[in-house]
Amino acid sequence: MNGAFCVSLPKNILIMVATLDIPVTSAETSKLNNLDLENLPFGKYFSDHMLEADYEDGEWKNVEIKPYGPLLLDPSNAALHYGQSIFEGVKAYKNANGEAAIFRPYDNFRRFNLSAERMMMPTVPEEIFIEGMKQLVALDSNWIPKKADHSLYIRPFMFATDEVIGVKPSANYKFMILLSPTGPYYVAPMRIYVEELYVRAVPGGVGFAKCAGNYGSSMFPTAEVKKLGYDQVLWMDALEHKYVQEIGTMNVFFIIGTTAVTPNLLNGTILNGVTRDSVIELLKTMGLTVEERDLSIDEITEAYTKGELKEVFGTGTAATIAMIKELRYKDFVMEFDTATWSHCPEVKRRMDAIKYGNAVDEFGWMVSV
Ligand code: COI
C-alpha cells in the first residue's frame, strides 16, 4: 500500500483513502477486435483483464490485475461443496464525451461486506474493492459500450479456497472482479407467475445476502413456470405465502393509484437493491408517495379489480427496470398495457440520464474512474 489521495463521496464528504499500487500484467492481444459491442447477450463476454486477490493468514495479499483467464482449483475446494460464495453486480457507463463512471459502487461495496459477514467470510477493504474496480474499469474502459441500454457489467465476487471437505468456515478466500460488456437483460415486458409452493427466503435466512445459493435454489421453480410460458416467479413470503417479496432476481414495485409500494427490508428476506433504492429516490422526485411495507397478494388483486393497480415492474442492476405485462395468481390473470404507462418509463429515463451523463447527478451516484 503506498500513498494517499482524496476521494469525493456522495454528499461531498471528503475522506482520505490509502491508495493501493496494484501490479498490472497486460494482455498481449485484445479480444475486443472480434466483438460487436452493440449486440451482446448478458454475461457471455468478458474483457481483457480481471482483478484477483487472496485472503491468507488473516490478511489480503497478492492483489493484481492480470489477463482474463481460467483458475486452477483443487477438487476439494470448499466453496464448491458448501457454498461460501458471494457476489455483486455493478455497472459502468460512458458519457457523450467518452468519460467512464461507475454507478453507486460504494453501495455495492457495503452490501458485499454484509453478505460476507453473514456467510462467515472476511470483509474486503475499500482500497481493494473500490480502488481495484476503478483501476480495472479504467484499464478496460474501451470495453464500455456506448449504445443506449448498454453498459459494462462489473462482477466482484469472493469464494472459499480451503482444500478440505470438513464443514467449517474456510480460512482462505479469493476475491475477484470481472468485467462483461452487456446489452439489455430482458428485451420485452415479462409474464410473471405468483409462486405459492417454493420460497426464495425465510426470516433468519440469507435473503438479504447476495450469496450464490440464493440463485442456485431459484432455478428449479423458475424452470417450472417457464414450462407454463412465464418468464419468472413472484416470490411470496415463506410463512404465509401471502406477502410479495421479489420477482425473479429483482426487487419489485407496484404503482397503486399515485403511490409506489415495494416490500420493506425489515425481516432480512429482501435484497437491499441499489437500483431499488435509486428508483425510490427518483419516484419521490416525480411526486409519487413511496411506501416500503408489507404488501399482500390480496391487496394487489383487489387494486387490480378496482382499476387502481397501474404499473408493476422489477428492478435490479442487470435488468435495471423490467416491465411486467402479466401477473398470474392461481387462476386470476392480471394484464397490463405497458405502452400506456408513464411512471416506469419516466423513472428509467431519469436514471439513464444520470448514468449516461445527460442530467445533473444530483444524488452523487456516479463515481469517475
Ligand atoms: C444483478 O442484477 O446484478 C443480479 O444480481 C442479477 C444477476 C444474478 C444476473
XYZ file of N, CA and C in Angstrom, residues 53-61 84-87 109-126 128-129 157-162 168-176:
144
model
N -7.345 -11.277 -5.851
C -6.664 -11.072 -4.561
C -6.919 -12.295 -3.690
N -5.985 -12.590 -2.809
C -6.120 -13.774 -1.945
C -6.177 -13.366 -0.489
N -7.007 -14.061 0.262
C -7.038 -13.892 1.727
C -6.350 -15.114 2.325
N -5.194 -14.870 2.929
C -4.407 -15.967 3.525
C -3.810 -15.470 4.836
N -3.680 -16.348 5.819
C -3.087 -15.997 7.113
C -3.730 -14.740 7.705
N -5.042 -14.594 7.510
C -5.767 -13.486 8.129
C -5.581 -12.146 7.462
N -5.016 -12.100 6.260
C -4.906 -10.803 5.576
C -5.021 -10.949 4.065
N -5.392 -9.812 3.443
C -5.496 -9.800 1.980
C -4.122 -9.574 1.361
N -3.792 -10.346 0.349
C -2.492 -10.203 -0.311
C -2.601 -10.553 -1.795
N -19.688 -21.269 0.309
C -19.231 -19.942 0.768
C -18.808 -19.158 -0.475
N -19.764 -18.492 -1.071
C -19.533 -17.801 -2.334
C -20.526 -16.646 -2.446
N -20.028 -15.438 -2.612
C -20.900 -14.255 -2.699
C -20.475 -13.400 -3.884
N -21.376 -12.532 -4.326
C -21.032 -11.679 -5.464
C -21.788 -10.371 -5.401
N -20.309 -2.056 -2.402
C -19.197 -2.399 -1.500
C -19.736 -2.709 -0.099
N -20.631 -1.842 0.382
C -21.193 -2.067 1.730
C -22.023 -3.355 1.764
N -22.830 -3.559 0.723
C -23.683 -4.757 0.706
C -22.834 -6.030 0.596
N -21.752 -5.948 -0.174
C -20.867 -7.107 -0.335
C -20.332 -7.542 1.027
N -19.932 -6.561 1.821
C -19.353 -6.922 3.119
C -20.407 -7.400 4.116
N -21.661 -6.974 3.954
C -22.747 -7.540 4.772
C -22.965 -9.009 4.387
N -22.936 -9.288 3.087
C -23.063 -10.681 2.631
C -21.899 -11.504 3.193
N -20.697 -10.918 3.161
C -19.505 -11.631 3.649
C -19.676 -12.016 5.121
N -20.142 -11.051 5.922
C -20.302 -11.344 7.359
C -21.310 -12.460 7.584
N -22.430 -12.419 6.844
C -23.478 -13.439 7.030
C -22.964 -14.833 6.649
N -22.054 -14.860 5.670
C -21.548 -16.152 5.183
C -20.227 -16.546 5.846
N -19.877 -15.869 6.960
C -18.645 -16.177 7.702
C -17.404 -16.063 6.829
N -17.397 -15.005 6.013
C -16.254 -14.762 5.123
C -15.605 -13.445 5.536
N -14.337 -13.220 5.199
C -13.696 -11.953 5.586
C -14.268 -10.793 4.774
N -14.296 -9.601 5.361
C -14.700 -8.436 4.572
C -13.531 -8.027 3.664
N -13.877 -7.334 2.593
C -12.856 -6.883 1.635
C -12.657 -5.387 1.844
N -11.415 -4.932 1.983
C -11.197 -3.494 2.225
C -11.547 -2.637 1.017
N -11.888 -1.385 1.333
C -12.306 -0.443 0.282
C -11.228 -0.264 -0.784
N -9.252 -2.327 -1.991
C -9.231 -3.422 -2.974
C -10.523 -3.405 -3.783
N -11.674 -3.315 -3.092
C -12.961 -3.402 -3.799
C -13.167 -2.183 -4.709
N -16.653 -10.790 -6.899
C -17.109 -11.992 -6.191
C -16.004 -12.542 -5.307
N -16.411 -13.348 -4.349
C -15.445 -13.946 -3.411
C -15.896 -15.372 -3.102
N -14.924 -16.272 -2.988
C -15.282 -17.650 -2.658
C -14.182 -18.279 -1.806
N -14.594 -19.296 -1.063
C -13.669 -20.008 -0.184
C -12.657 -20.782 -1.017
N -11.426 -20.872 -0.518
C -10.415 -21.629 -1.267
C -9.736 -22.702 -0.430
N -10.231 -22.966 0.783
C -9.647 -24.082 1.542
C -9.818 -25.378 0.756
N -16.849 -26.295 7.762
C -16.446 -25.191 8.643
C -16.056 -24.005 7.769
N -16.057 -22.804 8.350
C -15.673 -21.655 7.524
C -14.243 -21.827 7.014
N -14.055 -21.524 5.755
C -12.734 -21.615 5.147
C -11.790 -20.595 5.807
N -10.506 -20.902 5.810
C -9.524 -19.936 6.314
C -8.996 -19.070 5.168
N -9.165 -19.555 3.945
C -8.600 -18.866 2.774
C -9.704 -18.548 1.754
N -9.529 -17.408 1.076
C -10.555 -16.958 0.116
C -9.891 -16.290 -1.073
N -10.631 -16.238 -2.173
C -10.186 -15.460 -3.325
C -11.250 -14.412 -3.633
N -10.811 -13.174 -3.853
C -11.704 -12.095 -4.295
C -11.316 -11.757 -5.723
N -12.319 -11.603 -6.587
C -12.024 -11.289 -7.981
C -13.021 -10.261 -8.517
